[in-house]
PDB file of C-alpha atoms in Angstrom:
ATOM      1  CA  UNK A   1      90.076  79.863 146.125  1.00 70.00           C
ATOM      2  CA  UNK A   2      89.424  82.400 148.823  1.00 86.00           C
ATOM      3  CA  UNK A   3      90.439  85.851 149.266  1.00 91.00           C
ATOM      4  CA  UNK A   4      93.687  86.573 150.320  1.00 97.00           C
ATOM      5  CA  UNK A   5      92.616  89.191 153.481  1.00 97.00           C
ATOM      6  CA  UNK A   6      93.247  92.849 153.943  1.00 98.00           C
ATOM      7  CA  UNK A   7      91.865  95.442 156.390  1.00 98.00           C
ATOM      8  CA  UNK A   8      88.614  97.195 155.224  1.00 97.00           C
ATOM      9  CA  UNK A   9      90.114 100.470 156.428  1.00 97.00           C
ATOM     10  CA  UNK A  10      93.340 102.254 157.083  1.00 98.00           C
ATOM     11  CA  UNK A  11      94.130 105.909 158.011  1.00 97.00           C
ATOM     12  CA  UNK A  12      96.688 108.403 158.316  1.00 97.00           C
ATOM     13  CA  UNK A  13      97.796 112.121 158.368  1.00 97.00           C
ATOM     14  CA  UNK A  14      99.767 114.159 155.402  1.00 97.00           C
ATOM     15  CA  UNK A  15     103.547 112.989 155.654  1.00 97.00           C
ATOM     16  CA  UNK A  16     102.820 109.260 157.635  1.00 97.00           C
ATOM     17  CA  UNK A  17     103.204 106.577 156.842  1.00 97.00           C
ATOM     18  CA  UNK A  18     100.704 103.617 156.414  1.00 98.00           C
ATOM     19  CA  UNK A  19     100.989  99.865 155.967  1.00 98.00           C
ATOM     20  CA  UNK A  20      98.564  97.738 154.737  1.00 98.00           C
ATOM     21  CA  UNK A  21      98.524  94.098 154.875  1.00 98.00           C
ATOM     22  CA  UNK A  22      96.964  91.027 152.470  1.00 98.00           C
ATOM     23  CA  UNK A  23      97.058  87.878 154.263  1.00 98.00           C
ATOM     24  CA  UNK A  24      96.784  84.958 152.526  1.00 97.00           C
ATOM     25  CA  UNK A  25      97.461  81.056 152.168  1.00 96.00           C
ATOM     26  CA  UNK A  26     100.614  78.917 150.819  1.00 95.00           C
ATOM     27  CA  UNK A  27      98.780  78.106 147.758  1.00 94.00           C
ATOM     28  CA  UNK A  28      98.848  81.766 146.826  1.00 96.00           C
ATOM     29  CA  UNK A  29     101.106  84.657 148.269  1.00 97.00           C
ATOM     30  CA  UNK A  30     103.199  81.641 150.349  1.00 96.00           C
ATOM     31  CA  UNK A  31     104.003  79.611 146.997  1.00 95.00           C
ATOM     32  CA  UNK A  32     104.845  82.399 144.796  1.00 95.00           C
ATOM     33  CA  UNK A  33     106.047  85.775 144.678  1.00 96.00           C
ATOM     34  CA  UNK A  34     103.835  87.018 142.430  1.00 96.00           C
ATOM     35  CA  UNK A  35     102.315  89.660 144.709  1.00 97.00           C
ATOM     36  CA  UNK A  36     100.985  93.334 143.152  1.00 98.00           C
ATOM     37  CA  UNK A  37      99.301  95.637 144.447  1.00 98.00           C
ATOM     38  CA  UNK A  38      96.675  98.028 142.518  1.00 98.00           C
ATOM     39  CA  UNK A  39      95.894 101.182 143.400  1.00 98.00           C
ATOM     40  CA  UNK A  40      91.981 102.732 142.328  1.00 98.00           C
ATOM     41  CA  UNK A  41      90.329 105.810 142.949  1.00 98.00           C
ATOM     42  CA  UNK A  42      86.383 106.068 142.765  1.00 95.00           C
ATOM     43  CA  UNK A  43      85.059 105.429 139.629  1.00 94.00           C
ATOM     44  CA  UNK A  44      88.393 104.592 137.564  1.00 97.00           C
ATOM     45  CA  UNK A  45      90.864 101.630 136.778  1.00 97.00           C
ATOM     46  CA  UNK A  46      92.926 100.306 138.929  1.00 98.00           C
ATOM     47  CA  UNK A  47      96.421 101.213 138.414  1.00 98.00           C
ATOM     48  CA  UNK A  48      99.343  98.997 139.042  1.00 97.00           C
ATOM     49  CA  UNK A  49     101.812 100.421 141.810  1.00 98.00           C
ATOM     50  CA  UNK A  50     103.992  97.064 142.829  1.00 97.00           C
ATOM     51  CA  UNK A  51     104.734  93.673 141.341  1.00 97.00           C
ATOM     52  CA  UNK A  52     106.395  91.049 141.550  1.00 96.00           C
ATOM     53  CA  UNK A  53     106.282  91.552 145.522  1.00 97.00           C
ATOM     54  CA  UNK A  54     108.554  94.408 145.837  1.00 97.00           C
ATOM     55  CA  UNK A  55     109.095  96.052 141.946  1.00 96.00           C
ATOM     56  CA  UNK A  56     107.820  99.265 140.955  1.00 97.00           C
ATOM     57  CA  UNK A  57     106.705 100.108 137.795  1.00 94.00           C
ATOM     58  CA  UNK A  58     108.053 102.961 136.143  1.00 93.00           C
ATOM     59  CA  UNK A  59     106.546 106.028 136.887  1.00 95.00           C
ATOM     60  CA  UNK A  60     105.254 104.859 140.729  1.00 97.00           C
ATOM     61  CA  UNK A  61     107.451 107.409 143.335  1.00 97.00           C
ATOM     62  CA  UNK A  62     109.295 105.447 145.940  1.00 96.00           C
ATOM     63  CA  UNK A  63     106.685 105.990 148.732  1.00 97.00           C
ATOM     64  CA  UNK A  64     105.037 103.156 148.013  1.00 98.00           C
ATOM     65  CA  UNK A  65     106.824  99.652 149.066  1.00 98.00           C
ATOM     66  CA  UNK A  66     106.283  96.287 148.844  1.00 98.00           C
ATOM     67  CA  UNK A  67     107.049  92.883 151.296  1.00 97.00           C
ATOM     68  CA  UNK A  68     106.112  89.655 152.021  1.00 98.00           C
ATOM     69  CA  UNK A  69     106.654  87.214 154.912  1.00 97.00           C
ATOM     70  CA  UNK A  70     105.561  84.077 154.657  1.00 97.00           C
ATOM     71  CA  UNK A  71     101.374  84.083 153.664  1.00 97.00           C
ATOM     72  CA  UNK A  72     101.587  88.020 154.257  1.00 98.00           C
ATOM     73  CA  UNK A  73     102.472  90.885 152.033  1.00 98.00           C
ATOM     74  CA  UNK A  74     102.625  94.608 152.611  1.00 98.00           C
ATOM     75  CA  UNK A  75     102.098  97.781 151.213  1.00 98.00           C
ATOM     76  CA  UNK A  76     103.195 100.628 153.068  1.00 98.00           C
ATOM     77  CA  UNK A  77     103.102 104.140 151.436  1.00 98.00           C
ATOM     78  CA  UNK A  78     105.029 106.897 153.506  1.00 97.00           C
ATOM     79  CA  UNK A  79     105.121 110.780 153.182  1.00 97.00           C
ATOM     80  CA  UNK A  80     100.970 110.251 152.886  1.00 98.00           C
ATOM     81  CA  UNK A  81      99.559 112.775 150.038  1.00 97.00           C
ATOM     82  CA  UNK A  82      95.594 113.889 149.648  1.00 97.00           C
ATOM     83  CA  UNK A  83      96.068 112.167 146.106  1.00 97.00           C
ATOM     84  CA  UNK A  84      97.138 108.952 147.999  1.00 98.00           C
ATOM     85  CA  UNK A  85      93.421 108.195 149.476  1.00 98.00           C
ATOM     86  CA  UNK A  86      91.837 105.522 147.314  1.00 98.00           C
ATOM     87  CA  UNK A  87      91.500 101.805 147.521  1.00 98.00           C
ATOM     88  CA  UNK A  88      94.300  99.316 147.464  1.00 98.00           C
ATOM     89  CA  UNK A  89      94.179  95.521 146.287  1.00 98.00           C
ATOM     90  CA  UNK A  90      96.826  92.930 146.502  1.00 98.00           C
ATOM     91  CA  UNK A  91      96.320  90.065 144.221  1.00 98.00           C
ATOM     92  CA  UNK A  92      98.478  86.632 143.604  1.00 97.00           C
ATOM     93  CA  UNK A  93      99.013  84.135 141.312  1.00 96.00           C
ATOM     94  CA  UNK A  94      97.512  81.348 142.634  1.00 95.00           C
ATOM     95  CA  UNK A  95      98.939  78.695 140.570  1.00 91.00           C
ATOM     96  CA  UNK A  96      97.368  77.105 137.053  1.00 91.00           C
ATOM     97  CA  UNK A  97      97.136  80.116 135.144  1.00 92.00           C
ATOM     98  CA  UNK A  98      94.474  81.993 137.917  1.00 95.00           C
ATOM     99  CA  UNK A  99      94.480  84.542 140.157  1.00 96.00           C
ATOM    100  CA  UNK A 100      93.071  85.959 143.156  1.00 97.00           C
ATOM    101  CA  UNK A 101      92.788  89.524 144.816  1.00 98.00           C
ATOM    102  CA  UNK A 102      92.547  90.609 148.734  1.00 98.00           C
ATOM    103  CA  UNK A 103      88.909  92.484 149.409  1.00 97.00           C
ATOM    104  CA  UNK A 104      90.527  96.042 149.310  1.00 98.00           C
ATOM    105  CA  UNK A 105      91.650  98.280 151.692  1.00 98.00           C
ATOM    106  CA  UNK A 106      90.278 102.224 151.724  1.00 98.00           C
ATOM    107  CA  UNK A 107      92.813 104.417 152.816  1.00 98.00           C
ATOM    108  CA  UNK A 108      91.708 107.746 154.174  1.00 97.00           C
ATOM    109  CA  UNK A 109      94.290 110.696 154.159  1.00 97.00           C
ATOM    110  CA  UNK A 110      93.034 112.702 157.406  1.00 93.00           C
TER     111      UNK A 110
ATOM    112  CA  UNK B   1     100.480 104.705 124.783  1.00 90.00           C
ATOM    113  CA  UNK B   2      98.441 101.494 124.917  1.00 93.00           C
ATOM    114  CA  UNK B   3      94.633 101.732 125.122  1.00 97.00           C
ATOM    115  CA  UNK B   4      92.146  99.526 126.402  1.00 98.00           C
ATOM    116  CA  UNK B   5      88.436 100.306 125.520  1.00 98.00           C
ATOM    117  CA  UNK B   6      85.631  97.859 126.750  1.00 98.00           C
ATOM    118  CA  UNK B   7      81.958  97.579 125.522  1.00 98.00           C
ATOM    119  CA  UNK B   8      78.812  95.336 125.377  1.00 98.00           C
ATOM    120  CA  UNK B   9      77.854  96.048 128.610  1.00 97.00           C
ATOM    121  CA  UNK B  10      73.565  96.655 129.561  1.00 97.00           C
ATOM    122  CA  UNK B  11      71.456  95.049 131.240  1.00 98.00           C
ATOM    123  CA  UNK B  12      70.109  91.565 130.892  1.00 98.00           C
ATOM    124  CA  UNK B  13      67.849  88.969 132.598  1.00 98.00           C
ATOM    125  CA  UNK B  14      69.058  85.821 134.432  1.00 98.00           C
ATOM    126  CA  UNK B  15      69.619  83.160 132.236  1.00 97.00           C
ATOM    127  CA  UNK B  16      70.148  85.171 128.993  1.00 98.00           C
ATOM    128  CA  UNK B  17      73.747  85.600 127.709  1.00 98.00           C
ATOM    129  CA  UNK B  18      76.080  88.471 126.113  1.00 98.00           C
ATOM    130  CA  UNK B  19      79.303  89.130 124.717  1.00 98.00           C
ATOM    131  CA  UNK B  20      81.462  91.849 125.711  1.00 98.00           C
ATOM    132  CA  UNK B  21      84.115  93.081 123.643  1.00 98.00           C
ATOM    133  CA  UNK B  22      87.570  95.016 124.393  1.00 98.00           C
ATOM    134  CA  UNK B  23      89.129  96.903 121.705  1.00 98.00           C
ATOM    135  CA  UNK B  24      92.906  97.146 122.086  1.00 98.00           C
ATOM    136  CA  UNK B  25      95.303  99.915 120.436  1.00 97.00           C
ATOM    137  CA  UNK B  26      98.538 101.229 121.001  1.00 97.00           C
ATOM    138  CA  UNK B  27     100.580  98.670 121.632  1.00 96.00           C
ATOM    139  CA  UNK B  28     101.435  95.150 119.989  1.00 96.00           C
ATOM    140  CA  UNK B  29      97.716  93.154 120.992  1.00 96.00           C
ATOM    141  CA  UNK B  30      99.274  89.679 119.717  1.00 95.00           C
ATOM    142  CA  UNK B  31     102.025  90.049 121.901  1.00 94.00           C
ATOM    143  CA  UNK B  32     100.153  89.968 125.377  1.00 95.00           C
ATOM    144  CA  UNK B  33      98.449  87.516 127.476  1.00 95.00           C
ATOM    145  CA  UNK B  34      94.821  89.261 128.119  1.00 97.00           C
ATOM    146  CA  UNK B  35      92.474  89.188 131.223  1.00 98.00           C
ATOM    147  CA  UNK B  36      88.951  89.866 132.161  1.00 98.00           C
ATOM    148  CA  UNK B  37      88.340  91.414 136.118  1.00 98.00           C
ATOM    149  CA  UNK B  38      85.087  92.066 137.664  1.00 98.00           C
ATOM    150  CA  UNK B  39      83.784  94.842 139.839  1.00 98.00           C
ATOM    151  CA  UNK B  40      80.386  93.807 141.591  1.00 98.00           C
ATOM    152  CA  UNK B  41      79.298  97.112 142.766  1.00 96.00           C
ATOM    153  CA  UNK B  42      80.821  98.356 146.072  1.00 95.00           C
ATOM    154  CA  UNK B  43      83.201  95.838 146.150  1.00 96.00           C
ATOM    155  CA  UNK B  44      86.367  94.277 145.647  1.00 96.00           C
ATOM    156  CA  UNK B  45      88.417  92.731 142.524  1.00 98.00           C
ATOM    157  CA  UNK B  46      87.718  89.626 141.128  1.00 98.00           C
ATOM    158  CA  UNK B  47      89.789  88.201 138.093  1.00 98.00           C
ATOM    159  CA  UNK B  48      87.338  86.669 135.518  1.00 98.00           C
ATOM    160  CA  UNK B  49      89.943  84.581 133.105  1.00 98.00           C
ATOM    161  CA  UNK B  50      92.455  84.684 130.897  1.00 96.00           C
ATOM    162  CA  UNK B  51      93.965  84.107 127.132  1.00 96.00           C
ATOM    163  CA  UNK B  52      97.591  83.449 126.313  1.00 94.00           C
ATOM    164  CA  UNK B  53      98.528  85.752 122.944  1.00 94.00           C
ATOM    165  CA  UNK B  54      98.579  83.450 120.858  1.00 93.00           C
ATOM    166  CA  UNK B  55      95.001  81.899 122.106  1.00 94.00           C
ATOM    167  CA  UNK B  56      96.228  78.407 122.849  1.00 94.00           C
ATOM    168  CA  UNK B  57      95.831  78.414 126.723  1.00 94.00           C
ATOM    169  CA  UNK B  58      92.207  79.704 128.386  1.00 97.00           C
ATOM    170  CA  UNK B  59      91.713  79.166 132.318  1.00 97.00           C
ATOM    171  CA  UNK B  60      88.951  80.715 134.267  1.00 97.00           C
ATOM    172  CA  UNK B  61      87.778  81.375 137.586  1.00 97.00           C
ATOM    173  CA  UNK B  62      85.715  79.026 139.251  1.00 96.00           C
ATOM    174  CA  UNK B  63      82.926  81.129 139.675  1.00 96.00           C
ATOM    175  CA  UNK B  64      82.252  81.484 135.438  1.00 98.00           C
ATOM    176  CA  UNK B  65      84.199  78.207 134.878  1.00 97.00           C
ATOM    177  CA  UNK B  66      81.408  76.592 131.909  1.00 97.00           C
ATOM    178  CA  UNK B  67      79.681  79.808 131.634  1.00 98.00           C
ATOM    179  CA  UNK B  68      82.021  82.375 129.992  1.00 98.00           C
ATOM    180  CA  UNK B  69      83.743  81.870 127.029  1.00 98.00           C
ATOM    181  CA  UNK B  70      87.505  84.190 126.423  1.00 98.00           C
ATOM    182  CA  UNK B  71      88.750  84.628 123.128  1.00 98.00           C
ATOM    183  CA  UNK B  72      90.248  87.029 121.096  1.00 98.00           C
ATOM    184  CA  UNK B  73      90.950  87.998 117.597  1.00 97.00           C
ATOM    185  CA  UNK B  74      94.550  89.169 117.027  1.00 97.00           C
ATOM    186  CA  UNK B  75      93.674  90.244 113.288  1.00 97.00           C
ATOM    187  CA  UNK B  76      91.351  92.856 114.649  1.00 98.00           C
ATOM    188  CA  UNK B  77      93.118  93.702 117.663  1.00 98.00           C
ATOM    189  CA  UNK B  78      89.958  92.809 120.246  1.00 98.00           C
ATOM    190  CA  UNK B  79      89.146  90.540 123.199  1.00 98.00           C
ATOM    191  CA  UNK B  80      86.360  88.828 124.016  1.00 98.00           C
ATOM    192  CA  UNK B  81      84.466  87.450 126.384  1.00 98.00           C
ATOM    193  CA  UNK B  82      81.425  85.396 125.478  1.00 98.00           C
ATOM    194  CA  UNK B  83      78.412  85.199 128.731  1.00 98.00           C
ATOM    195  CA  UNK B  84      76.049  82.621 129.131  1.00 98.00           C
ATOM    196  CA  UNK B  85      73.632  81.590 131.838  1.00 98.00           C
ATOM    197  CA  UNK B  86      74.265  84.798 133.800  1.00 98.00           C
ATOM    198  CA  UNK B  87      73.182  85.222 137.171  1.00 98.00           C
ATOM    199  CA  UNK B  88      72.551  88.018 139.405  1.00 97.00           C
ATOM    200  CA  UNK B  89      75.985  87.825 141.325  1.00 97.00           C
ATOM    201  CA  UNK B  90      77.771  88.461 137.701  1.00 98.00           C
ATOM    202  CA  UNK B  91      76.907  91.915 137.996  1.00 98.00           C
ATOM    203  CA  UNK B  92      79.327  94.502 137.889  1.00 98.00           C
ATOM    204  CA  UNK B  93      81.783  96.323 135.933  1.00 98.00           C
ATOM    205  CA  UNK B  94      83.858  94.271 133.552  1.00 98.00           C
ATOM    206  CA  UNK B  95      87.407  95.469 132.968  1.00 98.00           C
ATOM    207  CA  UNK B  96      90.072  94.178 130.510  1.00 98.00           C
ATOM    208  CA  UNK B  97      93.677  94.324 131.281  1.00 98.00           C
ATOM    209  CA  UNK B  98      96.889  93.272 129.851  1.00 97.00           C
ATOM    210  CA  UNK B  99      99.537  91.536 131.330  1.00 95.00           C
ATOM    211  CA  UNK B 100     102.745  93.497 131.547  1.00 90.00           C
ATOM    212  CA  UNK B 101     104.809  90.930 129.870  1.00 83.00           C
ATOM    213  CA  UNK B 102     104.746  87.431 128.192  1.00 76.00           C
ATOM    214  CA  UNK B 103     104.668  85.728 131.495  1.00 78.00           C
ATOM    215  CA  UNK B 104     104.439  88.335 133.922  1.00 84.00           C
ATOM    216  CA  UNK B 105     101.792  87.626 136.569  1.00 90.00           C
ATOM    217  CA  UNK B 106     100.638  91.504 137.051  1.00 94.00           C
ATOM    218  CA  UNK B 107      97.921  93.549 135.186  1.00 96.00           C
ATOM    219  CA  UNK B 108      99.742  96.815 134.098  1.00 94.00           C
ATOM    220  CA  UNK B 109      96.812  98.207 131.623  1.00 96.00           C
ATOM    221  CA  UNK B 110      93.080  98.534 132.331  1.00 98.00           C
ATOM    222  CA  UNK B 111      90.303  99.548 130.172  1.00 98.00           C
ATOM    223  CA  UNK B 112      87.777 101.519 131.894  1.00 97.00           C
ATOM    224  CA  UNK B 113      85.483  98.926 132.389  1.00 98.00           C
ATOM    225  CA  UNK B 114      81.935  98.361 130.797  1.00 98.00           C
ATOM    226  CA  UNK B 115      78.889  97.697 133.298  1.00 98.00           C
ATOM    227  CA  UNK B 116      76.967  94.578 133.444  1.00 98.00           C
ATOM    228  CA  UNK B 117      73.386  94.183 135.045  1.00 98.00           C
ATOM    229  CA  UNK B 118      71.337  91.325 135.310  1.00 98.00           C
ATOM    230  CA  UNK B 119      68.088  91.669 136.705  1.00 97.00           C
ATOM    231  CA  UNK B 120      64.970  90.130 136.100  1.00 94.00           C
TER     232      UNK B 120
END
């Protein structure tokens, strides 16, 4: 199983909005939509913010979002707050009880 | 409010073994399917294995597939994960996390992880 692939790096200003993508295979985010996302700030756990593709968990505001197309699923967060810059994983089931996560994505609020 | 608290952690040479343990309150422990991630330093996620609640299903990762050992004790509310044969590239922070439901594919509780070195 290999990574599902996201962009080392994404950027934006107070009030954008950013998207940020996890490209994978259709053994993993292709056969299932079990995509979620997992949000983690320097030194701490990561903290759930979508599953199930698209759901949020209670508590999560409505900026963040969550799609998939085919092999690809997004993230986008709008209305960008200081609090919002951290990393961002996507993982997927990949079938048989395992799963696997995208490399990360650090997102710098400008 | 459920709590997730890791330990065994240190450092150890290639080849030797430990066990690290997660201690689990807060919520109903026998109720969950648990997980073990990894953090090798500076990088990504990497999801270890798991253990249904009621211990009868195990699958791991390929990459500690005959090395580590999951298990749990639902009597004392902890999780386990048993280490053998480590290598450097198991280094990292080990984190425990619950599934959000009985069959839910997401993670929606993390401990705060416990670090792992080996290093000769």
């Amino acid at each position: 199983q290999s990574a599902p692939t996201q962009p080392r790096s994404v950027s934006g200003s107070p009030g954008q909005s950013v998207t940020i993508s996890c490209t994978g295979t259709s053994s993993d985010i292709g056969a299932y939509n079990y995509v979620s996302w997992y949000q983690q700030h320097p030194g701490k756990a990561p903290k759930l913010i979508i599953h199930d593709v698209s759901k949020r968990p209670s508590g999560v505001p409505d900026r963040f979002s969550g799609s998939k197309s085919g092999n690809t699923a997004s993230l986008t967060i709008s209305g960008l707050q200081a609090d919002d810059e951290a990393d961002y994983y996507c993982c997927s089931y990949a079938g048989t009880y395992t799963w696997v996560f995208g490399g990360g994505t650090k997102l710098t609020v400008l | 409010q459920e709590h997730l608290v890791e330990s065994g952690g240190g450092v150890v040479r290639p080849g030797r073994s430990l066990t690290l343990s997660c201690a689990a309150s807060g919520f109903t422990f026998g109720a969950y399917g648990m997980h073990w991630v990894r953090q090798a330093p500076g990088q990504g996620l990497e999801w270890v294995a798991v253990i249904s609640y009621d211990e009868s299903n195990k699958y791991y990762a390929d990459s500690v597939k005959g090395r580590f050992t999951i298990s749990r004790d639902n009597s004392k509310n902890t999780l386990n994960l048993q280490m053998n044969n480590l290598r450097a590239e198991d280094t990292g922070v080990y984190f425990c996390a619950r599934e959000t439901l009985v069959g839910a594919r997401d993670f929606d509780s993390w401990g705060q992880g416990t670090l792992v070195t080996v290093s000769s």
